[in-house]
Short mmCIF file of C-alpha atoms and ligand atoms in Angstrom, two decimals:
data_model
loop_
_atom_site.label_atom_id
_atom_site.label_comp_id
_atom_site.label_asym_id
_atom_site.label_seq_id
_atom_site.Cartn_x
_atom_site.Cartn_y
_atom_site.Cartn_z
CA MET A 1 122.76 -40.95 20.25
CA PHE A 2 124.92 -43.03 22.56
CA LYS A 3 128.67 -42.66 22.05
CA LYS A 4 129.68 -45.09 24.76
CA ILE A 5 127.91 -47.94 26.55
CA LEU A 6 129.04 -49.62 29.76
CA ILE A 7 128.20 -53.31 29.96
CA ALA A 8 127.26 -54.31 33.50
CA ASN A 9 127.78 -58.02 32.97
CA ARG A 10 130.36 -60.68 32.11
CA GLY A 11 130.97 -63.69 29.88
CA GLU A 12 129.26 -64.46 26.60
CA ILE A 13 126.51 -61.86 27.05
CA ALA A 14 129.01 -59.05 27.60
CA LEU A 15 130.69 -60.16 24.38
CA ARG A 16 127.33 -60.30 22.60
CA ILE A 17 126.57 -56.70 23.60
CA ILE A 18 130.07 -55.49 22.62
CA ARG A 19 129.58 -56.98 19.13
CA ALA A 20 126.27 -55.12 18.67
CA CYS A 21 127.84 -51.85 19.87
CA ARG A 22 130.76 -52.24 17.46
CA GLU A 23 128.41 -52.63 14.51
CA MET A 24 126.62 -49.46 15.60
CA GLY A 25 129.85 -47.46 16.03
CA ILE A 26 129.36 -47.20 19.80
CA LYS A 27 132.39 -47.43 22.13
CA THR A 28 132.24 -49.97 24.96
CA VAL A 29 133.33 -50.15 28.57
CA ALA A 30 133.67 -53.58 30.20
CA VAL A 31 133.51 -53.89 33.97
CA HIS A 32 134.99 -56.95 35.62
CA SER A 33 135.86 -58.54 38.93
CA THR A 34 139.41 -59.57 39.81
CA ALA A 35 138.45 -63.13 38.77
CA ASP A 36 137.62 -61.98 35.22
CA SER A 37 140.74 -59.96 34.34
CA ASP A 38 141.62 -62.42 31.55
CA ALA A 39 138.10 -62.79 30.16
CA MET A 40 137.58 -62.40 26.41
CA TYR A 41 134.94 -59.66 26.80
CA VAL A 42 137.42 -57.53 28.77
CA LYS A 43 139.95 -57.84 25.93
CA MET A 44 137.32 -57.05 23.31
CA ALA A 45 135.95 -53.89 24.94
CA ASP A 46 137.43 -50.47 24.15
CA GLU A 47 137.98 -49.79 27.85
CA SER A 48 137.73 -51.81 31.03
CA VAL A 49 137.34 -51.07 34.72
CA CYS A 50 137.93 -53.47 37.60
CA ILE A 51 134.95 -53.01 39.92
CA GLY A 52 135.76 -55.36 42.79
CA PRO A 53 136.64 -58.83 44.05
CA ALA A 54 135.39 -62.15 42.70
CA LEU A 55 132.28 -62.29 44.89
CA SER A 56 129.33 -61.08 42.74
CA SER A 57 127.81 -59.10 45.59
CA GLU A 58 130.96 -56.98 45.67
CA SER A 59 131.40 -56.62 41.90
CA TYR A 60 128.66 -57.41 39.35
CA LEU A 61 125.94 -56.64 41.92
CA ASN A 62 127.73 -53.61 43.33
CA LYS A 63 125.55 -50.77 42.05
CA SER A 64 127.68 -47.86 43.23
CA ALA A 65 130.92 -49.39 41.88
CA ILE A 66 129.31 -49.87 38.47
CA ILE A 67 127.77 -46.40 38.41
CA SER A 68 131.12 -44.89 39.44
CA ALA A 69 132.75 -46.75 36.54
CA ALA A 70 130.11 -45.33 34.17
CA VAL A 71 130.68 -41.80 35.48
CA VAL A 72 134.49 -41.89 35.26
CA THR A 73 134.47 -43.39 31.76
CA ASN A 74 131.79 -40.94 30.64
CA ALA A 75 129.39 -43.65 29.42
CA ASP A 76 125.97 -42.52 28.15
CA ALA A 77 124.17 -45.74 28.92
CA VAL A 78 124.43 -49.07 30.74
CA HIS A 79 123.39 -52.41 29.27
CA PRO A 80 122.72 -54.87 32.12
CA GLY A 81 122.57 -58.10 30.07
CA TYR A 82 120.65 -60.85 31.90
CA GLY A 83 120.85 -61.89 35.56
CA PHE A 84 122.81 -59.66 37.98
CA LEU A 85 121.21 -56.16 37.97
CA SER A 86 119.11 -56.59 34.82
CA GLU A 87 115.81 -56.64 36.72
CA ASN A 88 116.78 -54.32 39.54
CA ALA A 89 114.47 -51.27 39.54
CA GLU A 90 116.63 -49.44 42.08
CA PHE A 91 119.69 -49.74 39.84
CA ALA A 92 117.70 -48.33 36.90
CA GLU A 93 116.57 -45.43 39.09
CA MET A 94 120.08 -44.73 40.35
CA LEU A 95 121.35 -44.56 36.77
CA GLU A 96 118.51 -42.26 35.82
CA ALA A 97 119.44 -39.97 38.73
CA HIS A 98 123.00 -39.81 37.34
CA GLY A 99 121.77 -38.93 33.86
CA ILE A 100 122.83 -42.34 32.52
CA GLU A 101 120.38 -44.30 30.41
CA PHE A 102 119.41 -47.79 31.56
CA ILE A 103 119.00 -50.02 28.51
CA GLY A 104 115.78 -51.68 29.58
CA PRO A 105 112.21 -50.89 30.60
CA THR A 106 111.14 -48.23 33.11
CA PRO A 107 111.82 -48.90 36.82
CA GLU A 108 108.02 -48.96 37.30
CA HIS A 109 107.58 -51.78 34.80
CA ILE A 110 110.51 -53.74 36.27
CA ARG A 111 109.03 -53.42 39.76
CA LYS A 112 105.49 -54.30 38.64
CA MET A 113 106.64 -57.52 36.96
CA GLY A 114 109.10 -58.43 39.72
CA ASP A 115 106.19 -58.81 42.13
CA LYS A 116 104.49 -61.96 40.84
CA VAL A 117 101.12 -61.12 42.43
CA GLU A 118 101.18 -57.67 40.85
CA ALA A 119 102.38 -59.15 37.54
CA LYS A 120 99.47 -61.57 37.45
CA ARG A 121 97.00 -58.79 38.31
CA THR A 122 98.48 -56.73 35.46
CA ALA A 123 98.20 -59.68 33.06
CA ILE A 124 94.49 -60.04 33.95
CA GLU A 125 93.96 -56.27 33.60
CA TYR A 126 95.36 -56.31 30.06
CA GLY A 127 93.58 -59.47 28.92
CA ILE A 128 96.38 -62.03 29.10
CA PRO A 129 95.05 -65.49 30.09
CA VAL A 130 96.20 -66.70 33.54
CA VAL A 131 95.96 -69.92 35.58
CA PRO A 132 92.85 -70.03 37.80
CA GLY A 133 93.84 -69.24 41.39
CA SER A 134 93.63 -66.92 44.37
CA ASP A 135 92.72 -63.28 43.85
CA GLY A 136 96.10 -61.89 44.87
CA ALA A 137 97.98 -63.09 47.95
CA LEU A 138 96.47 -65.62 50.37
CA ASP A 139 95.57 -64.23 53.80
CA THR A 140 95.26 -67.39 55.89
CA LEU A 141 95.37 -71.18 55.68
CA ASN A 142 91.56 -71.16 55.65
CA ASP A 143 91.66 -68.81 52.69
CA ALA A 144 94.05 -71.26 50.97
CA ILE A 145 91.75 -74.23 51.67
CA LYS A 146 88.75 -72.30 50.32
CA VAL A 147 90.50 -71.33 47.07
CA ALA A 148 91.80 -74.90 46.60
CA LYS A 149 88.23 -76.25 46.93
CA GLN A 150 87.10 -73.82 44.25
CA ILE A 151 89.86 -74.46 41.70
CA GLU A 152 90.26 -78.14 42.70
CA TYR A 153 93.47 -80.04 43.47
CA PRO A 154 96.32 -80.26 42.64
CA VAL A 155 97.32 -76.70 43.54
CA ILE A 156 100.62 -74.85 43.62
CA ILE A 157 101.67 -72.19 46.13
CA LYS A 158 104.08 -69.59 44.82
CA ALA A 159 105.98 -66.77 46.54
CA ALA A 160 104.96 -63.26 45.48
CA SER A 161 108.62 -62.24 45.42
CA GLY A 162 109.78 -65.55 43.94
CA GLY A 163 110.07 -66.36 40.27
CA GLY A 164 112.15 -68.63 38.14
CA GLY A 165 110.74 -71.58 40.07
CA ARG A 166 112.05 -70.65 43.50
CA GLY A 167 109.76 -71.03 46.50
CA MET A 168 107.02 -73.24 45.05
CA LYS A 169 105.01 -75.93 46.86
CA ILE A 170 102.56 -78.41 45.35
CA ALA A 171 99.60 -79.96 47.18
CA PHE A 172 97.43 -82.79 45.85
CA ASN A 173 94.89 -82.72 48.68
CA GLU A 174 93.81 -80.71 51.73
CA GLU A 175 96.10 -82.61 54.07
CA GLU A 176 99.14 -81.75 51.95
CA LEU A 177 98.00 -78.15 51.67
CA LYS A 178 97.76 -77.85 55.46
CA ALA A 179 101.34 -79.11 55.72
CA GLN A 180 102.75 -77.10 52.78
CA TYR A 181 101.11 -73.72 53.40
CA PRO A 182 103.13 -72.75 56.50
CA ILE A 183 106.33 -74.11 54.91
CA ALA A 184 105.72 -72.06 51.77
CA LYS A 185 105.21 -68.89 53.85
CA ALA A 186 108.26 -69.50 56.04
CA GLU A 187 110.46 -70.22 53.03
CA ALA A 188 109.19 -67.16 51.18
CA LYS A 189 109.98 -65.03 54.21
CA SER A 190 113.50 -66.37 54.69
CA ALA A 191 114.39 -66.45 50.97
CA PHE A 192 112.84 -63.16 49.82
CA GLY A 193 112.01 -61.25 53.01
CA ASP A 194 108.39 -61.29 51.85
CA GLU A 195 106.01 -63.93 53.19
CA ARG A 196 103.21 -63.23 50.72
CA VAL A 197 102.21 -66.34 48.76
CA TYR A 198 99.48 -66.98 46.19
CA MET A 199 97.80 -70.07 44.81
CA GLU A 200 97.16 -71.49 41.36
CA LYS A 201 95.78 -74.67 39.95
CA TYR A 202 98.80 -76.91 39.31
CA LEU A 203 99.21 -77.83 35.65
CA VAL A 204 100.62 -81.35 35.62
CA ASN A 205 102.09 -81.74 32.15
CA PRO A 206 102.51 -78.39 30.37
CA LYS A 207 105.02 -77.02 27.90
CA HIS A 208 106.95 -73.83 28.57
CA ILE A 209 106.32 -71.41 25.72
CA GLU A 210 107.44 -67.79 25.82
CA ILE A 211 106.73 -64.79 23.61
CA GLN A 212 109.47 -62.28 22.72
CA ILE A 213 108.42 -58.65 22.56
CA LEU A 214 110.04 -55.33 21.72
CA GLY A 215 108.57 -51.92 22.48
CA ASP A 216 109.72 -48.37 21.78
CA THR A 217 108.92 -45.02 23.41
CA HIS A 218 106.57 -44.06 20.55
CA GLY A 219 103.88 -46.56 21.47
CA ASN A 220 104.97 -49.29 19.06
CA VAL A 221 105.17 -52.90 20.18
CA VAL A 222 106.05 -55.93 18.07
CA THR A 223 106.07 -59.62 18.97
CA LEU A 224 108.80 -61.89 17.60
CA GLY A 225 107.04 -65.21 17.84
CA GLU A 226 107.59 -67.80 20.50
CA ARG A 227 110.28 -70.06 21.90
CA ASP A 228 109.83 -73.56 23.30
CA CYS A 229 111.91 -73.82 26.47
CA SER A 230 110.46 -77.05 27.84
CA CYS A 231 113.82 -78.87 27.83
CA GLN A 232 114.94 -77.94 31.33
CA ARG A 233 116.20 -79.42 34.57
CA LYS A 234 115.63 -77.79 37.98
CA ASN A 235 114.48 -74.59 36.28
CA GLN A 236 117.70 -74.44 34.27
CA LYS A 237 116.91 -74.46 30.58
CA LEU A 238 119.24 -76.66 28.55
CA ILE A 239 117.90 -76.62 24.98
CA GLU A 240 115.63 -73.95 23.53
CA GLU A 241 114.05 -73.66 20.12
CA ALA A 242 112.12 -71.29 17.91
CA PRO A 243 109.46 -71.56 16.68
CA ALA A 244 107.47 -73.98 18.86
CA THR A 245 106.45 -76.62 16.34
CA ILE A 246 103.59 -77.94 18.52
CA LEU A 247 101.66 -74.69 18.03
CA THR A 248 99.33 -74.21 15.09
CA LYS A 249 99.80 -71.00 13.09
CA LYS A 250 96.58 -69.72 14.63
CA GLU A 251 97.58 -70.53 18.22
CA SER A 252 100.88 -68.70 17.69
CA LYS A 253 99.22 -65.67 16.06
CA ASP A 254 96.40 -65.41 18.61
CA ILE A 255 98.68 -65.40 21.67
CA GLN A 256 101.00 -62.88 19.99
CA ASP A 257 98.05 -60.59 19.25
CA ILE A 258 96.99 -60.76 22.90
CA VAL A 259 100.50 -60.06 24.19
CA ARG A 260 101.11 -57.22 21.71
CA ASN A 261 97.85 -55.49 22.66
CA ALA A 262 98.60 -55.84 26.37
CA MET A 263 102.13 -54.46 26.08
CA GLN A 264 100.96 -51.60 23.89
CA LYS A 265 98.36 -50.62 26.50
CA MET A 266 101.01 -50.87 29.18
CA GLY A 267 103.40 -48.67 27.19
CA TYR A 268 106.23 -51.18 27.55
CA ARG A 269 109.65 -50.13 26.30
CA GLY A 270 112.58 -52.38 25.45
CA ALA A 271 112.88 -56.16 25.12
CA GLY A 272 110.71 -58.43 27.23
CA THR A 273 109.49 -62.00 27.43
CA ILE A 274 106.10 -63.23 28.55
CA GLU A 275 106.36 -66.80 29.84
CA PHE A 276 103.43 -69.15 29.49
CA LEU A 277 102.53 -72.68 30.40
CA PHE A 278 100.79 -74.36 27.46
CA GLU A 279 98.52 -77.34 28.06
CA ASN A 280 95.65 -78.83 26.02
CA GLY A 281 95.72 -75.99 23.50
CA ARG A 282 95.55 -73.23 26.13
CA PHE A 283 98.08 -70.61 27.27
CA TYR A 284 98.45 -69.62 30.91
CA PHE A 285 100.56 -66.62 31.95
CA MET A 286 103.41 -67.52 34.33
CA GLU A 287 105.60 -64.43 34.57
CA MET A 288 107.23 -61.67 32.58
CA ASN A 289 110.97 -61.15 32.26
CA THR A 290 111.78 -57.48 31.75
CA ARG A 291 115.17 -58.10 30.12
CA LEU A 292 117.04 -59.81 27.32
CA GLN A 293 117.11 -63.59 27.84
CA VAL A 294 119.86 -66.17 27.53
CA GLU A 295 117.95 -67.88 24.70
CA HIS A 296 117.33 -64.70 22.65
CA PRO A 297 119.58 -65.93 19.78
CA VAL A 298 117.07 -68.53 18.55
CA THR A 299 114.58 -65.72 17.97
CA GLU A 300 117.26 -63.60 16.28
CA GLN A 301 118.11 -66.42 13.86
CA VAL A 302 114.50 -67.12 12.91
CA TYR A 303 113.56 -63.46 12.44
CA GLY A 304 116.90 -62.06 11.25
CA ILE A 305 116.65 -59.28 13.82
CA ASP A 306 119.41 -58.16 16.19
CA LEU A 307 117.58 -57.83 19.52
CA VAL A 308 120.46 -56.08 21.27
CA ARG A 309 120.65 -53.49 18.51
CA GLU A 310 116.91 -52.85 18.85
CA GLN A 311 117.26 -52.57 22.64
CA ILE A 312 119.92 -49.90 22.14
CA ARG A 313 117.90 -48.09 19.47
CA VAL A 314 114.76 -47.81 21.58
CA ALA A 315 116.81 -46.78 24.65
CA GLN A 316 118.11 -43.79 22.69
CA GLY A 317 114.55 -42.83 21.80
CA GLU A 318 114.48 -44.16 18.25
CA LYS A 319 111.47 -45.88 16.76
CA LEU A 320 111.63 -49.65 16.33
CA GLY A 321 113.32 -50.53 13.06
CA TYR A 322 110.47 -52.94 12.23
CA THR A 323 106.70 -53.00 12.08
CA GLN A 324 104.79 -56.25 12.75
CA ASP A 325 104.47 -56.84 8.98
CA ASP A 326 108.27 -56.92 8.62
CA ILE A 327 108.55 -59.64 11.22
CA ILE A 328 108.38 -62.91 9.33
CA PRO A 329 109.68 -66.20 10.72
CA ASN A 330 111.97 -68.32 8.65
CA GLY A 331 113.20 -71.86 9.32
CA HIS A 332 114.06 -73.30 12.70
CA ALA A 333 116.70 -72.48 15.32
CA ILE A 334 117.94 -74.53 18.28
CA GLU A 335 120.22 -73.45 21.10
CA CYS A 336 122.22 -75.80 23.31
CA ARG A 337 123.54 -74.31 26.48
CA ILE A 338 126.99 -75.66 27.28
CA ASN A 339 127.87 -75.67 30.95
CA ALA A 340 131.17 -76.54 32.63
CA GLU A 341 129.72 -79.34 34.70
CA ASP A 342 129.67 -83.10 34.98
CA PRO A 343 127.01 -84.25 32.47
CA GLU A 344 125.81 -86.95 34.88
CA THR A 345 126.01 -85.40 38.34
CA PHE A 346 125.62 -81.74 37.23
CA ILE A 347 128.35 -80.75 39.67
CA PRO A 348 130.15 -77.63 38.34
CA PHE A 349 133.53 -78.40 36.79
CA PRO A 350 135.53 -75.18 36.55
CA GLY A 351 139.14 -75.35 35.40
CA THR A 352 141.51 -74.42 32.61
CA VAL A 353 140.51 -74.96 28.97
CA LYS A 354 143.48 -76.94 27.59
CA TYR A 355 142.29 -76.78 24.00
CA TYR A 356 139.34 -75.01 22.42
CA HIS A 357 137.91 -75.49 18.96
CA ALA A 358 134.50 -74.08 18.04
CA PRO A 359 132.27 -75.61 15.35
CA GLY A 360 131.36 -73.63 12.25
CA GLY A 361 129.70 -73.76 8.88
CA LEU A 362 126.36 -72.75 7.44
CA GLY A 363 123.80 -71.85 10.07
CA VAL A 364 126.12 -72.35 13.04
CA ARG A 365 126.59 -69.64 15.68
CA VAL A 366 128.70 -69.82 18.84
CA ASP A 367 128.25 -67.21 21.56
CA SER A 368 131.12 -67.81 23.97
CA GLY A 369 134.10 -66.11 25.53
CA LEU A 370 136.16 -69.32 25.71
CA TYR A 371 139.67 -69.71 24.30
CA THR A 372 142.56 -72.14 24.71
CA GLY A 373 144.25 -71.43 28.03
CA TYR A 374 141.25 -69.63 29.57
CA LYS A 375 140.67 -70.42 33.23
CA ILE A 376 136.95 -70.77 33.96
CA PRO A 377 136.30 -69.12 37.34
CA SER A 378 134.41 -71.17 39.92
CA CYS A 379 132.47 -68.28 41.44
CA TYR A 380 129.93 -67.67 38.66
CA ASP A 381 127.29 -69.45 36.60
CA SER A 382 128.65 -72.57 34.90
CA MET A 383 127.34 -71.69 31.41
CA ILE A 384 130.45 -71.24 29.23
CA ALA A 385 129.02 -71.28 25.70
CA LYS A 386 125.83 -71.23 23.68
CA LEU A 387 125.72 -73.17 20.45
CA ILE A 388 122.95 -72.02 18.13
CA VAL A 389 122.08 -73.62 14.82
CA PHE A 390 119.69 -72.44 12.17
CA ALA A 391 118.25 -74.55 9.31
CA PRO A 392 115.25 -74.53 6.95
CA ASP A 393 113.28 -76.88 9.22
CA ARG A 394 113.45 -78.55 12.61
CA LYS A 395 114.61 -81.91 11.29
CA GLN A 396 117.60 -80.34 9.56
CA ALA A 397 118.30 -78.14 12.57
CA ILE A 398 118.60 -81.24 14.77
CA ILE A 399 121.05 -82.83 12.32
CA ARG A 400 123.04 -79.61 12.11
CA MET A 401 123.17 -79.37 15.91
CA LYS A 402 124.39 -82.95 16.25
CA ASN A 403 127.20 -82.27 13.76
CA ALA A 404 128.13 -78.99 15.41
CA LEU A 405 128.22 -80.60 18.87
CA SER A 406 130.51 -83.35 17.58
CA GLU A 407 132.90 -80.72 16.16
CA PHE A 408 133.02 -78.79 19.43
CA VAL A 409 136.24 -79.37 21.38
CA ILE A 410 136.51 -78.04 24.93
CA ASP A 411 139.39 -79.96 26.55
CA GLY A 412 140.32 -79.77 30.20
CA VAL A 413 136.86 -79.45 31.72
CA LYS A 414 133.72 -81.59 31.74
CA THR A 415 130.82 -80.08 29.83
CA SER A 416 127.16 -80.74 29.11
CA ILE A 417 127.95 -81.54 25.45
CA PRO A 418 127.51 -85.35 25.90
CA LEU A 419 124.11 -84.78 27.55
CA ASP A 420 123.04 -82.37 24.79
CA GLN A 421 124.02 -85.05 22.24
CA LYS A 422 122.04 -87.76 24.03
CA ILE A 423 118.94 -85.57 24.21
CA LEU A 424 119.03 -84.79 20.49
CA SER A 425 118.86 -88.53 19.71
CA GLN A 426 115.83 -89.19 21.89
CA GLU A 427 112.61 -90.07 20.13
CA GLU A 428 110.66 -87.81 22.52
CA PHE A 429 112.85 -84.84 21.74
CA VAL A 430 112.74 -85.48 17.99
CA LYS A 431 108.93 -85.61 18.13
CA GLY A 432 109.00 -82.18 19.76
CA THR A 433 106.07 -82.76 22.09
CA TYR A 434 108.21 -83.12 25.26
CA PRO A 435 106.71 -81.35 28.32
CA ILE A 436 108.62 -79.48 31.08
CA HIS A 437 109.32 -82.55 33.23
CA TRP A 438 110.55 -84.75 30.36
CA LEU A 439 114.28 -84.02 30.72
CA GLU A 440 114.30 -84.81 34.45
CA ASP A 441 112.50 -88.12 33.77
CA PHE A 442 114.95 -88.90 30.96
CA ILE A 443 117.99 -88.24 33.18
CA LYS A 444 116.53 -90.51 35.88
CA SER A 445 115.93 -93.31 33.38
CA GLU A 446 119.49 -92.98 32.03
CA LYS A 447 120.86 -93.27 35.57
CA LEU A 448 118.79 -96.39 36.14
CA LYS A 449 120.00 -97.91 32.88
CA LYS A 450 123.58 -97.19 33.87
CA GLU A 451 123.14 -98.84 37.26
CA VAL A 452 121.62 -101.94 35.64
CA ASP A 453 124.53 -102.05 33.16
CA GLU A 454 127.04 -101.80 36.00
CA VAL A 455 125.40 -104.70 37.84
CA LYS A 456 125.47 -106.79 34.64
CA ASP A 457 129.07 -105.78 34.09
CA SER A 458 130.20 -106.85 37.56
CA ASN A 459 128.23 -110.11 37.22
CA SER A 460 129.95 -111.00 33.98
CA LYS A 461 133.33 -110.24 35.58
CA ASP A 462 132.41 -112.57 38.45
CA VAL A 463 131.72 -115.30 35.92
CA LYS A 464 135.13 -114.83 34.31
CA HIS A 465 136.84 -114.89 37.68
CA SER A 466 135.05 -118.03 38.72
CA LYS A 467 136.21 -119.76 35.53
CA LYS A 468 139.85 -119.22 36.40
C1 MV4 B 1 103.59 -73.65 37.48
C2 MV4 B 1 103.64 -75.02 37.12
C3 MV4 B 1 102.46 -75.70 37.05
N1 MV4 B 1 101.30 -75.08 37.31
N2 MV4 B 1 102.41 -73.07 37.72
C4 MV4 B 1 108.33 -72.93 37.46
C5 MV4 B 1 109.04 -71.70 37.13
C6 MV4 B 1 108.15 -70.61 37.55
N3 MV4 B 1 108.26 -69.55 36.61
C7 MV4 B 1 106.78 -71.20 37.57
N4 MV4 B 1 106.95 -72.60 37.42
C8 MV4 B 1 105.90 -73.44 37.31
N5 MV4 B 1 104.68 -72.90 37.55
C9 MV4 B 1 101.30 -73.79 37.66
N6 MV4 B 1 100.12 -73.20 37.92
C10 MV4 B 1 104.89 -75.58 36.87
C11 MV4 B 1 106.02 -74.80 36.98
C12 MV4 B 1 107.29 -75.43 36.70
C13 MV4 B 1 108.00 -75.13 35.53
C14 MV4 B 1 107.57 -74.22 34.60
C15 MV4 B 1 108.30 -73.94 33.46
C16 MV4 B 1 109.49 -74.58 33.23
C17 MV4 B 1 109.94 -75.50 34.13
C18 MV4 B 1 109.22 -75.79 35.30
C19 MV4 B 1 109.71 -76.74 36.19
C20 MV4 B 1 109.01 -77.00 37.32
C21 MV4 B 1 107.79 -76.35 37.57
#
């Protein structure tokens, strides 16, 4: 059993992991950069080690500094959180070599899923439905043209080492493909040092639905339903919910059965998420994330299961605390990500929090390291809080979220709260059928409206002036 866990992360997720450890009677070590000395998670941990300067590459991505910190503090295990080193197979191997447990899947599984061509091949091998496309990487432009003719336009070219939406090119006809193919390859090479690209049929108007899984080292795998993460902008999710109300009970059960079988055959250990595009009643595998995700709380609320606790349990060789029959969804949960950024331009807005007041009440959860006087550093992700609400149904969850957002006070910096509030009042959002491009379209239409209003405004002023 672990006595002490080092958390190789920062911010709200470090705090989240510390809270789970405390409940389990496990001591915690926080690591931090010089920019995070005053962070809440550093104060909350039992011990802390400064691992380097503000720049992530020299601190939170510095494998040897983190492993040294684990060795000197005598930690049994490292929890990587999300981002940073959470999907770094080499880091997991280095820890293993030092006799320190990595709280996550095996390095082999991380590597397999990190290569998107290999991940797709694995999905096919284990019976997970995929988007029609090239058989592995494309060899030449002619190869690309041939595949596109087969699967029909529009097509999308993706980088084998990409993921999360980076390095994708869309072509609606052969002419566009001829232009995009070399660009896609060049960009893949410069961004990832790997020029391999593959092709899929481009789905024009899908939803993003993902399945949460948990596996242990005894061959047990459970699925914890799905999340709808279609409310996103530039591949940054903004609002996530569980369950996905557009799915029928059967659609939800069938895809979970497929995923559970696949992961069982694979012998997957730890928490993982299989991302799908969902269009016209069909699921298409996109990629697998071999880590805990930002939006994991909505699943926790609906299933009443602590995912971090389960991650820790399976990492220390215990059996999952639940069988599939114990995993019963209840009600509806919504998460709003709150970023320190201008809600209209999306430009990051770091600064000092002059006054902080978090919402509360029945079914309200705030995962955040903010406090009055805290100085938000400019060198990291702009997400500063996650507001999660839980209610008996989606309609009540939306009301609860609106109330909670209006109670939330974060003075001194601009935040995405006003945008979150606007979204929750949109008919499209309330219906729940919004596809992945909806938010971007909505933001564009709001901008247009604003411009029109400004023109009207200046016109009416002109009228007043002319009267004088
Ligand atoms: C696609 C797609 C349409 N068709 N693949 C973006 C993130 C990366 N994981 C894969 N992505 C997409 N793959 C096919 N065949 C559209 C996207 C996509 C997207 C997917 C989910 C959430 C937001 C998105 C935003 C833009 C594009």
